[in-house]
């Protein structure tokens, strides 16, 4: 334990964000570069090195948090980086994007603000990259076994990196034109700059992983043919089917799924469009769905110059403190003010959209809503609360219903699905098809990056055992594991 009195003498201090007026004019990450470095040592010193570190359980990767807190306090950045990489392939993704269930489980959090674990994590990995400490780790010998990974999101990348390092020859198939999955085309640049993905991909290429972009398995390449060509297959295709809102007017121009809107904005940042085909500029924007995808739409619309941004949520506004049925160390559903919300817009709770109204050219102009209350097991409209709000761009951020069924991948492999529409798997992450494994959102349903990486690592162990009869690769999670809520 680095500083026995740290938790008594030091208060919690988090990464500083850039002023709103400055950051909405650009797409760079919202944080002040370098603001963590002067404070992170003392913050790590708040860790109590608990006998039972609940943060380990809170983190699906089982990150060795007290160990790296100690190294950071002692300024041994190299050791901290090694311990961090021992459990996490991509800490620069989680250190920026994870909602940090570890912090919800931090013992200090019982009666004080928890340790800033996520901020410590991102500082360790950023320093490691800066110091040239993140280098390719190619295998010493090859196994002569081949693996195809379908999908290049965090689950596919983690599985591919683990299997490549174990000596297998791995090719990642990705239907998009660039690698990264939702990290690339869902999550906006202001939450994570894409240079972080690019340099990881360079590392992975140097280790021997091959990437084949622009190929949709099922549509461009028969899944059975892929299975014949490789000794094993990992499906890490995500849960990309968006939940729709089938109300009158849904067909109007200007009503889009969030995942039609956000990729265009990300492609602008990649330099693909000068004039984007879809933008919030000069429009009244309504985002339906109060979650993180919705918040990403809000931040994107601000930067594009929306006239107004309103985010609607059917649930009531959550509380700011844990309530009795979400005790420590569970991950509580609390009222969150994300960086996008700090930047403006209005959030409206307990409302439901009844229909959209358009002009004579078929363009959406108004969204009609009604206030609701939860009675008799469902949301009931409150009579007399109907109203309309201006809406020239509407994004639907209502979650996802499972893996894409349109390309034929599920049928060609003959995959069994579970009761929630996800690809079913056994304890080794293998599907009902011999040698075909599944990891990440495709098997778990829409979740988090940290779960995707943990599943990718665990599925890699299952594949390695299948190919060689044994494995020394770690398996941080089982397919049935559920977090202490996220
Ligand atoms: C807008 C948005 C914001 C989010 N923000 C956060 C956040 O801040 N923090 C967090 O922890 N989580 C966040 N999430 C959730 C997180 O991104 C996902 O849980 C995670 O990316 C899942 O990883 P995955 O590898 O399973 O799938 P994905 O990232 O979805 O990757 C799947 C990949 O497979 C490809 N693919 C699909 N089918 C095929 C096929 N047949 N052939 C070839 N390629 C195929 C897809 O193109 C895609 O690239 C967010 C999600 C969204 C939608
Ligand atoms: S990956 Fe997420 S849960 Fe794990 S230590 Fe980092 S911030 Fe915490």
Coordinates of C-alpha atoms and ligand atoms in Angstrom, one line a residue:
X1 CA 0.0 0.0 0.0
X2 CA 1.7 3.1 -1.3
X3 CA 0.3 5.8 1.0
X4 CA -1.4 4.5 4.1
X5 CA -3.1 7.8 4.8
X6 CA -3.8 8.8 1.2
X7 CA -7.5 8.2 1.4
X8 CA -7.7 10.4 4.5
X9 CA -5.5 13.3 3.2
X10 CA -6.4 13.5 -0.5
X11 CA -9.7 14.2 -2.0
X12 CA -10.9 12.8 -5.4
X13 CA -9.8 14.9 -8.4
X14 CA -10.7 13.9 -11.9
X15 CA -9.5 14.7 -15.4
X16 CA -10.1 18.4 -16.4
X17 CA -12.3 19.0 -19.4
X18 CA -11.7 21.9 -21.9
X19 CA -14.1 24.8 -21.7
X20 CA -17.4 24.1 -23.5
X21 CA -17.1 27.1 -25.8
X22 CA -13.8 25.9 -27.0
X23 CA -14.4 22.2 -27.4
X24 CA -17.7 22.4 -29.3
X25 CA -15.8 24.0 -32.1
X26 CA -13.6 21.0 -32.7
X27 CA -13.8 17.2 -32.6
X28 CA -10.8 16.5 -30.4
X29 CA -11.2 14.7 -27.1
X30 CA -12.9 16.8 -24.5
X31 CA -10.1 16.6 -21.9
X32 CA -7.3 19.0 -21.3
X33 CA -4.3 17.2 -22.6
X34 CA -1.8 16.3 -19.8
X35 CA -4.1 17.5 -17.0
X36 CA -4.0 14.1 -15.3
X37 CA -0.3 13.7 -15.0
X38 CA 0.3 16.2 -12.1
X39 CA -2.5 14.7 -10.0
X40 CA -2.6 11.0 -10.8
X41 CA 0.2 9.9 -8.4
X42 CA -1.7 11.3 -5.4
X43 CA -5.0 10.0 -6.7
X44 CA -3.5 6.5 -7.0
X45 CA -2.3 6.9 -3.4
X46 CA -5.9 7.1 -2.3
X47 CA -6.2 3.3 -3.0
X48 CA -6.5 1.4 0.3
X49 CA -5.1 -1.9 -1.1
X50 CA -8.0 -3.7 0.4
X51 CA -7.7 -7.3 1.6
X52 CA -10.6 -8.1 -0.8
X53 CA -10.3 -5.7 -3.6
X54 CA -13.9 -5.5 -4.8
X55 CA -12.8 -3.4 -7.8
X56 CA -11.3 -6.6 -9.3
X57 CA -14.8 -8.1 -9.3
X58 CA -16.3 -4.9 -10.6
X59 CA -14.0 -4.9 -13.6
X60 CA -14.9 -7.7 -16.0
X61 CA -11.3 -8.0 -17.1
X62 CA -10.2 -8.5 -13.5
X63 CA -7.7 -5.6 -13.8
X64 CA -5.1 -5.7 -11.0
X65 CA -6.0 -2.2 -9.8
X66 CA -4.4 -2.0 -6.4
X67 CA -1.1 -3.3 -7.9
X68 CA -0.9 -0.6 -10.6
X69 CA -2.1 2.1 -8.2
X70 CA 0.9 1.3 -6.0
X71 CA 3.3 1.4 -9.0
X72 CA 1.9 4.8 -10.1
X73 CA 2.2 6.3 -6.7
X74 CA 5.9 5.2 -6.7
X75 CA 6.2 6.5 -10.3
X76 CA 7.3 3.1 -11.6
X77 CA 5.4 3.6 -14.9
X78 CA 7.0 0.6 -16.6
X79 CA 5.9 -1.9 -14.0
X80 CA 2.4 -0.2 -13.9
X81 CA 2.1 -0.7 -17.7
X82 CA 3.2 -4.3 -17.5
X83 CA 0.6 -5.1 -14.8
X84 CA -2.1 -3.3 -16.8
X85 CA -1.3 -5.1 -20.0
X86 CA -1.4 -8.4 -18.1
X87 CA -5.2 -8.3 -18.1
X88 CA -6.2 -5.8 -20.7
X89 CA -5.2 -5.7 -24.4
X90 CA -6.5 -2.2 -25.0
X91 CA -6.4 0.0 -21.8
X92 CA -6.4 3.2 -24.0
X93 CA -10.0 2.2 -25.1
X94 CA -11.3 1.4 -21.6
X95 CA -9.4 4.2 -19.9
X96 CA -11.3 6.6 -22.1
X97 CA -14.7 4.9 -22.6
X98 CA -15.4 2.6 -19.8
X99 CA -18.2 3.6 -17.4
X100 CA -15.9 2.2 -14.7
X101 CA -17.9 -0.4 -12.8
X102 CA -14.7 -0.9 -10.8
X103 CA -15.2 2.6 -9.3
X104 CA -18.8 1.7 -8.3
X105 CA -17.3 -1.3 -6.5
X106 CA -14.4 0.5 -4.9
X107 CA -14.5 0.0 -1.1
X108 CA -13.6 3.6 -0.5
X109 CA -16.8 4.5 -2.3
X110 CA -18.9 3.1 0.6
X111 CA -18.6 6.4 2.4
X112 CA -16.3 8.6 0.3
X113 CA -15.8 9.4 -3.4
X114 CA -14.1 6.3 -4.9
X115 CA -10.5 6.1 -6.3
X116 CA -10.2 7.5 -9.9
X117 CA -9.3 4.1 -11.3
X118 CA -10.2 4.9 -14.9
X119 CA -8.1 8.1 -14.9
X120 CA -5.1 6.2 -13.5
X121 CA -5.6 3.5 -16.2
X122 CA -5.6 5.9 -19.1
X123 CA -2.5 7.8 -17.7
X124 CA -0.5 4.5 -17.4
X125 CA -1.2 3.5 -21.0
X126 CA -0.7 6.9 -22.5
X127 CA 2.6 7.2 -20.8
X128 CA 3.5 3.7 -22.0
X129 CA 2.8 4.6 -25.6
X130 CA 4.7 7.9 -25.2
X131 CA 7.8 6.1 -23.8
X132 CA 7.8 3.6 -26.6
X133 CA 6.8 0.8 -24.1
X134 CA 4.0 -0.6 -26.3
X135 CA 5.8 -2.8 -28.8
X136 CA 4.7 -5.7 -31.0
X137 CA 4.9 -9.1 -29.3
X138 CA 5.0 -11.6 -32.1
X139 CA 4.9 -15.3 -31.2
X140 CA 8.1 -17.2 -30.9
X141 CA 6.8 -20.1 -32.9
X142 CA 3.8 -20.7 -35.1
X143 CA 1.2 -23.5 -34.5
X144 CA 0.4 -24.1 -38.1
X145 CA -3.3 -23.5 -37.2
X146 CA -5.5 -20.9 -38.8
X147 CA -8.3 -18.8 -37.3
X148 CA -10.8 -16.4 -38.9
X149 CA -12.3 -13.7 -36.8
X150 CA -15.5 -12.1 -38.1
X151 CA -15.7 -8.5 -36.9
X152 CA -13.1 -6.0 -35.8
X153 CA -14.7 -4.4 -32.8
X154 CA -13.0 -4.7 -29.4
X155 CA -14.1 -8.4 -29.0
X156 CA -12.7 -9.4 -32.4
X157 CA -9.5 -7.4 -31.9
X158 CA -8.9 -8.9 -28.4
X159 CA -9.5 -12.5 -29.6
X160 CA -7.3 -11.9 -32.6
X161 CA -4.4 -10.4 -30.6
X162 CA -4.5 -13.2 -28.0
X163 CA -4.6 -16.0 -30.7
X164 CA -1.9 -14.4 -32.8
X165 CA 0.4 -14.1 -29.8
X166 CA -0.4 -17.8 -29.0
X167 CA 1.1 -18.7 -32.4
X168 CA -2.0 -19.2 -34.6
X169 CA -2.3 -17.5 -37.9
X170 CA -5.2 -15.1 -37.6
X171 CA -7.2 -13.2 -40.2
X172 CA -9.8 -10.6 -39.2
X173 CA -12.7 -10.2 -41.6
X174 CA -14.5 -6.8 -41.4
X175 CA -17.4 -5.7 -43.6
X176 CA -16.7 -1.9 -43.1
X177 CA -13.9 -0.1 -44.9
X178 CA -11.9 0.4 -41.7
X179 CA -11.2 -1.7 -38.7
X180 CA -12.5 -0.9 -35.2
X181 CA -16.3 -1.8 -35.1
X182 CA -18.3 0.6 -32.9
X183 CA -15.0 2.1 -31.6
X184 CA -14.5 3.4 -35.1
X185 CA -17.9 4.3 -36.5
X186 CA -20.2 4.5 -33.4
X187 CA -18.3 6.3 -30.7
X188 CA -17.5 9.9 -31.7
X189 CA -14.0 11.4 -32.0
X190 CA -14.6 13.7 -29.0
X191 CA -14.9 10.7 -26.8
X192 CA -11.9 8.8 -28.3
X193 CA -9.7 10.0 -31.1
X194 CA -9.3 7.3 -33.7
X195 CA -5.5 7.5 -33.7
X196 CA -5.7 5.3 -30.6
X197 CA -7.2 2.5 -32.8
X198 CA -4.8 3.1 -35.6
X199 CA -1.7 2.6 -33.6
X200 CA -3.1 -0.6 -32.0
X201 CA -3.8 -2.0 -35.4
X202 CA -0.2 -1.2 -36.4
X203 CA 1.0 -3.2 -33.4
X204 CA -1.3 -6.1 -34.3
X205 CA -0.2 -6.1 -37.9
X206 CA 3.4 -6.2 -36.8
X207 CA 2.6 -9.2 -34.6
X208 CA 1.2 -11.0 -37.6
X209 CA -2.6 -10.5 -37.5
X210 CA -4.0 -9.9 -40.9
X211 CA -7.0 -7.7 -41.7
X212 CA -9.4 -8.1 -44.6
X213 CA -11.8 -5.1 -44.7
X214 CA -14.8 -4.7 -47.1
X215 CA -15.8 -8.4 -46.8
X216 CA -19.1 -9.2 -45.2
X217 CA -19.2 -12.8 -44.3
X218 CA -22.5 -14.3 -45.3
X219 CA -23.0 -11.8 -48.2
X220 CA -19.6 -11.6 -49.9
X221 CA -18.2 -14.9 -48.6
X222 CA -20.2 -17.9 -47.7
X223 CA -19.8 -18.7 -44.0
X224 CA -19.4 -22.5 -44.7
X225 CA -16.6 -21.7 -47.1
X226 CA -14.9 -19.7 -44.4
X227 CA -15.2 -22.6 -42.0
X228 CA -13.7 -24.9 -44.5
X229 CA -10.7 -22.6 -45.1
X230 CA -9.8 -22.1 -41.4
X231 CA -9.2 -24.5 -38.4
X232 CA -11.5 -22.3 -36.2
X233 CA -13.7 -19.3 -36.5
X234 CA -14.6 -16.6 -34.0
X235 CA -17.8 -14.6 -34.6
X236 CA -17.4 -11.2 -33.1
X237 CA -19.9 -9.5 -35.3
X238 CA -21.6 -7.3 -32.6
X239 CA -25.3 -6.7 -32.0
X240 CA -25.8 -4.1 -34.6
X241 CA -29.5 -4.4 -35.4
X242 CA -31.1 -1.2 -34.2
X243 CA -34.4 -1.2 -32.3
X244 CA -37.0 0.7 -34.3
X245 CA -39.9 3.0 -33.3
X246 CA -42.9 2.0 -35.5
X247 CA -45.1 5.0 -35.0
X248 CA -46.8 7.0 -37.8
X249 CA -44.4 9.2 -39.7
X250 CA -41.4 6.9 -39.1
X251 CA -40.9 6.9 -42.9
X252 CA -40.4 10.6 -43.2
X253 CA -37.0 12.0 -44.4
X254 CA -34.9 13.1 -41.4
X255 CA -35.8 10.2 -39.1
X256 CA -32.7 8.0 -38.7
X257 CA -31.3 5.3 -36.5
X258 CA -28.4 6.7 -34.4
X259 CA -26.2 4.2 -36.2
X260 CA -27.0 5.8 -39.5
X261 CA -26.2 9.3 -38.2
X262 CA -23.1 8.7 -36.1
X263 CA -21.0 6.8 -38.7
X264 CA -21.4 9.7 -41.2
X265 CA -20.0 12.1 -38.6
X266 CA -17.1 9.8 -37.9
X267 CA -16.4 9.4 -41.6
X268 CA -16.2 13.2 -41.9
X269 CA -13.4 13.0 -39.3
X270 CA -11.7 10.3 -41.4
X271 CA -11.7 12.7 -44.3
X272 CA -14.3 10.7 -46.4
X273 CA -16.8 13.6 -46.8
X274 CA -16.3 17.3 -47.2
X275 CA -20.1 17.8 -47.4
X276 CA -21.7 15.1 -45.3
X277 CA -25.0 13.6 -46.6
X278 CA -26.5 13.8 -43.1
X279 CA -25.9 16.6 -40.6
X280 CA -27.6 18.5 -37.8
X281 CA -26.4 21.9 -39.0
X282 CA -29.2 24.5 -38.8
X283 CA -31.8 22.0 -37.6
X284 CA -33.9 21.4 -34.5
X285 CA -32.7 17.9 -33.4
X286 CA -34.5 15.4 -31.3
X287 CA -32.7 12.4 -29.9
X288 CA -35.0 9.6 -28.8
X289 CA -33.3 7.5 -26.1
X290 CA -31.6 8.7 -22.9
X291 CA -28.6 6.4 -22.9
X292 CA -25.0 6.7 -24.0
X293 CA -25.7 6.3 -27.7
X294 CA -28.2 9.2 -27.4
X295 CA -25.6 11.3 -25.6
X296 CA -23.2 10.7 -28.5
X297 CA -25.8 12.0 -30.9
X298 CA -26.3 15.1 -28.6
X299 CA -22.5 15.9 -28.6
X300 CA -22.3 15.3 -32.4
X301 CA -25.3 17.6 -33.1
X302 CA -23.8 20.4 -30.9
X303 CA -20.6 20.2 -33.0
X304 CA -22.4 20.3 -36.3
X305 CA -24.2 23.5 -35.3
X306 CA -27.8 22.3 -34.5
X307 CA -30.3 25.0 -33.7
X308 CA -31.5 23.1 -30.7
X309 CA -31.0 19.6 -29.3
X310 CA -33.6 17.7 -27.2
X311 CA -33.1 14.3 -25.8
X312 CA -36.2 12.2 -24.8
X313 CA -36.4 9.4 -22.4
X314 CA -39.4 7.3 -21.5
X315 CA -38.1 6.4 -18.0
X316 CA -38.3 8.9 -15.1
X317 CA -35.2 10.9 -14.3
X318 CA -32.9 8.7 -12.2
X319 CA -31.8 9.8 -8.8
X320 CA -28.3 11.3 -8.0
X321 CA -27.7 8.9 -5.0
X322 CA -27.8 5.1 -4.8
X323 CA -31.2 3.9 -3.8
X324 CA -31.8 0.9 -1.5
X325 CA -32.2 -1.7 -4.3
X326 CA -28.8 -0.7 -5.9
X327 CA -26.5 -0.9 -2.9
X328 CA -22.7 -0.9 -3.0
X329 CA -20.9 -2.6 -4.8
X330 CA -23.4 -2.8 -7.6
X331 CA -23.3 -0.4 -10.6
X332 CA -26.1 2.0 -9.9
X333 CA -28.3 3.7 -12.4
X334 CA -27.7 7.3 -11.5
X335 CA -28.4 10.6 -13.2
X336 CA -25.4 11.2 -15.4
X337 CA -24.1 14.5 -16.8
X338 CA -21.9 13.4 -19.7
X339 CA -19.6 15.8 -21.5
X340 CA -22.2 16.1 -24.2
X341 CA -24.8 17.2 -21.7
X342 CA -22.5 19.8 -20.2
X343 CA -22.4 21.3 -23.7
X344 CA -26.1 22.2 -23.8
X345 CA -29.5 20.9 -25.0
X346 CA -32.5 19.8 -23.0
X347 CA -33.3 16.4 -21.5
X348 CA -37.0 15.4 -21.1
X349 CA -38.0 12.4 -19.0
X350 CA -41.2 10.3 -18.8
X351 CA -42.3 11.0 -22.3
X352 CA -43.2 8.8 -25.3
X353 CA -43.3 9.7 -28.9
X354 CA -46.7 9.2 -30.5
X355 CA -46.0 10.3 -34.1
X356 CA -43.9 12.4 -36.5
X357 CA -45.4 15.2 -38.7
X358 CA -43.8 16.2 -41.9
X359 CA -44.1 18.9 -44.6
X360 CA -45.5 18.4 -48.1
X361 CA -42.1 17.2 -49.3
X362 CA -42.0 14.4 -46.8
X363 CA -39.4 15.9 -44.5
X364 CA -40.0 15.6 -40.7
X365 CA -40.9 18.9 -39.0
X366 CA -42.5 18.0 -35.7
X367 CA -42.4 15.3 -33.1
X368 CA -45.5 14.7 -31.1
X369 CA -45.1 13.3 -27.6
X370 CA -47.1 12.6 -24.5
X371 CA -46.1 12.4 -20.9
X372 CA -46.3 8.9 -19.4
X373 CA -46.4 7.2 -16.0
X374 CA -45.7 3.6 -15.2
X375 CA -48.9 2.0 -13.8
X376 CA -50.3 -1.5 -14.1
X377 CA -47.1 -2.9 -15.5
X378 CA -46.7 -0.5 -18.4
X379 CA -46.2 3.1 -19.5
X380 CA -49.6 4.8 -19.7
X381 CA -50.1 8.2 -21.4
X382 CA -51.2 11.0 -19.1
X383 CA -54.3 12.6 -20.7
X384 CA -54.0 16.3 -21.7
X385 CA -50.2 16.2 -21.8
X386 CA -49.8 15.8 -25.6
X387 CA -47.6 18.4 -27.3
X388 CA -45.4 18.8 -30.3
X389 CA -41.8 20.0 -30.5
X390 CA -39.8 21.1 -33.6
X391 CA -37.8 18.3 -35.1
X392 CA -36.0 18.5 -38.5
X393 CA -33.6 15.7 -37.6
X394 CA -34.6 12.8 -35.3
X395 CA -32.2 10.1 -34.2
X396 CA -33.4 6.8 -32.7
X397 CA -31.1 5.6 -30.0
X398 CA -33.3 2.9 -28.5
X399 CA -30.8 0.2 -28.2
X400 CA -30.1 -2.9 -30.3
X401 CA -32.0 -6.2 -30.8
X402 CA -29.2 -8.6 -31.7
X403 CA -26.7 -9.6 -34.3
X404 CA -27.4 -8.8 -38.0
X405 CA -29.6 -11.5 -39.6
X406 CA -29.8 -9.9 -43.0
X407 CA -26.5 -11.1 -44.4
X408 CA -27.2 -14.9 -43.9
X409 CA -24.3 -15.5 -41.5
X410 CA -26.5 -17.1 -38.9
X411 CA -28.3 -19.4 -41.4
X412 CA -25.2 -20.4 -43.3
X413 CA -23.4 -21.5 -40.2
X414 CA -26.7 -23.0 -38.8
X415 CA -26.2 -21.2 -35.5
X416 CA -28.6 -21.6 -32.6
X417 CA -29.7 -18.4 -30.9
X418 CA -30.6 -18.0 -27.2
X419 CA -33.9 -16.8 -25.9
X420 CA -32.8 -13.1 -26.3
X421 CA -31.7 -13.5 -30.0
X422 CA -28.0 -13.7 -29.3
X423 CA -25.7 -16.5 -30.6
X424 CA -25.8 -19.3 -28.1
X425 CA -22.5 -20.7 -26.8
X426 CA -21.1 -23.2 -24.3
X427 CA -18.7 -22.7 -21.4
X428 CA -15.8 -22.4 -23.9
X429 CA -17.6 -19.8 -26.0
X430 CA -18.2 -22.4 -28.8
X431 CA -21.5 -22.3 -30.6
X432 CA -23.5 -25.4 -31.6
X433 CA -21.2 -25.6 -34.7
X434 CA -17.9 -27.4 -34.1
X435 CA -15.0 -25.0 -34.2
X436 CA -17.1 -21.9 -34.4
X437 CA -16.9 -19.6 -31.4
X438 CA -18.7 -16.4 -30.5
X439 CA -17.5 -13.4 -28.4
X440 CA -18.7 -9.9 -27.5
X441 CA -22.1 -8.3 -28.3
X442 CA -22.9 -11.1 -30.8
X443 CA -23.1 -13.5 -27.9
X444 CA -23.9 -11.3 -24.9
X445 CA -26.2 -8.6 -26.5
X446 CA -25.3 -4.9 -26.7
X447 CA -23.0 -4.3 -23.8
X448 CA -19.7 -2.5 -23.0
X449 CA -16.2 -2.4 -24.4
X450 CA -14.7 -3.9 -21.3
X451 CA -17.0 -6.9 -21.6
X452 CA -16.2 -7.2 -25.3
X453 CA -12.4 -7.3 -24.6
X454 CA -13.0 -9.7 -21.7
X455 CA -15.1 -12.0 -23.9
X456 CA -12.6 -11.8 -26.7
X457 CA -9.8 -12.9 -24.4
X458 CA -11.9 -15.7 -22.9
X459 CA -13.1 -17.0 -26.3
X460 CA -9.4 -17.0 -27.4
X461 CA -8.7 -19.4 -24.6
X462 CA -11.5 -21.7 -25.8
X463 CA -10.2 -21.6 -29.4
X464 CA -6.6 -22.3 -28.3
X465 CA -7.8 -25.3 -26.3
X466 CA -9.9 -26.5 -29.2
X467 CA -6.9 -26.3 -31.6
X468 CA -4.1 -27.6 -29.3
X469 CA -5.9 -29.5 -26.5
X470 CA -4.6 -27.1 -23.8
X471 CA -4.2 -23.4 -23.2
X472 CA -2.3 -21.0 -20.9
X473 CA -4.3 -18.1 -22.1
X474 CA -6.5 -16.4 -19.4
X475 CA -10.3 -16.5 -19.4
X476 CA -11.5 -13.5 -17.3
X477 CA -15.2 -14.2 -17.8
X478 CA -17.6 -17.0 -18.5
X479 CA -20.4 -16.7 -21.1
X480 CA -23.0 -16.7 -18.3
X481 CA -21.3 -14.0 -16.2
X482 CA -23.3 -10.9 -15.6
X483 CA -21.7 -7.9 -14.0
X484 CA -22.9 -6.4 -10.8
X485 CA -25.4 -4.8 -13.2
X486 CA -23.6 -3.4 -16.3
Ligands
LIG1 C1 -22.9 4.9 -30.3 C2 -22.4 3.9 -29.3 C3 -21.6 4.4 -28.3 C4 -21.1 3.5 -27.3 N1 -20.3 4.0 -26.3 C5 -19.7 3.2 -25.4 C6 -18.9 3.7 -24.4 O1 -18.6 4.9 -24.3 N2 -18.3 2.8 -23.6 C7 -18.6 1.5 -23.6 O2 -18.0 0.7 -22.9 N3 -19.4 1.0 -24.6 C8 -20.0 1.8 -25.5 N4 -20.8 1.3 -26.5 C9 -21.0 -0.2 -26.6 C10 -19.7 -0.8 -27.2 O3 -19.3 0.0 -28.3 C11 -20.0 -2.3 -27.7 O4 -20.5 -3.0 -26.6 C12 -18.7 -2.9 -28.2 O5 -18.2 -2.2 -29.3 C13 -19.0 -4.3 -28.7 O6 -17.9 -4.9 -29.3 P1 -18.0 -6.1 -30.3 O7 -16.6 -6.3 -30.7 O8 -18.7 -7.2 -29.7 O9 -18.9 -5.5 -31.5 P2 -18.8 -4.2 -32.4 O10 -18.0 -3.2 -31.9 O11 -20.2 -3.9 -32.8 O12 -18.0 -4.8 -33.7 C14 -18.6 -5.7 -34.6 C15 -18.0 -5.6 -36.0 O13 -18.3 -6.7 -36.7 C16 -18.5 -6.3 -38.1 N5 -19.4 -7.3 -38.7 C17 -20.7 -7.6 -38.4 N6 -21.1 -8.6 -39.2 C18 -20.1 -8.9 -40.0 C19 -20.0 -9.8 -41.1 N7 -21.0 -10.7 -41.4 N8 -18.8 -9.9 -41.7 C20 -17.7 -9.1 -41.4 N9 -17.8 -8.1 -40.4 C21 -19.0 -8.1 -39.7 C22 -19.2 -4.9 -37.9 O14 -19.1 -4.1 -39.1 C23 -18.4 -4.4 -36.7 O15 -17.2 -3.7 -37.2 C24 -21.4 2.1 -27.4 C25 -22.2 1.6 -28.4 C26 -22.7 2.5 -29.4 C27 -23.6 2.0 -30.4
LIG2 S1 -11.6 -1.5 -17.7 FE1 -13.3 -0.3 -16.8 S2 -13.9 -1.5 -15.0 FE2 -11.9 -2.3 -15.6 S3 -10.4 -1.0 -14.4 FE3 -10.7 0.0 -16.4 S4 -12.3 1.5 -16.0 FE4 -12.4 0.0 -14.3

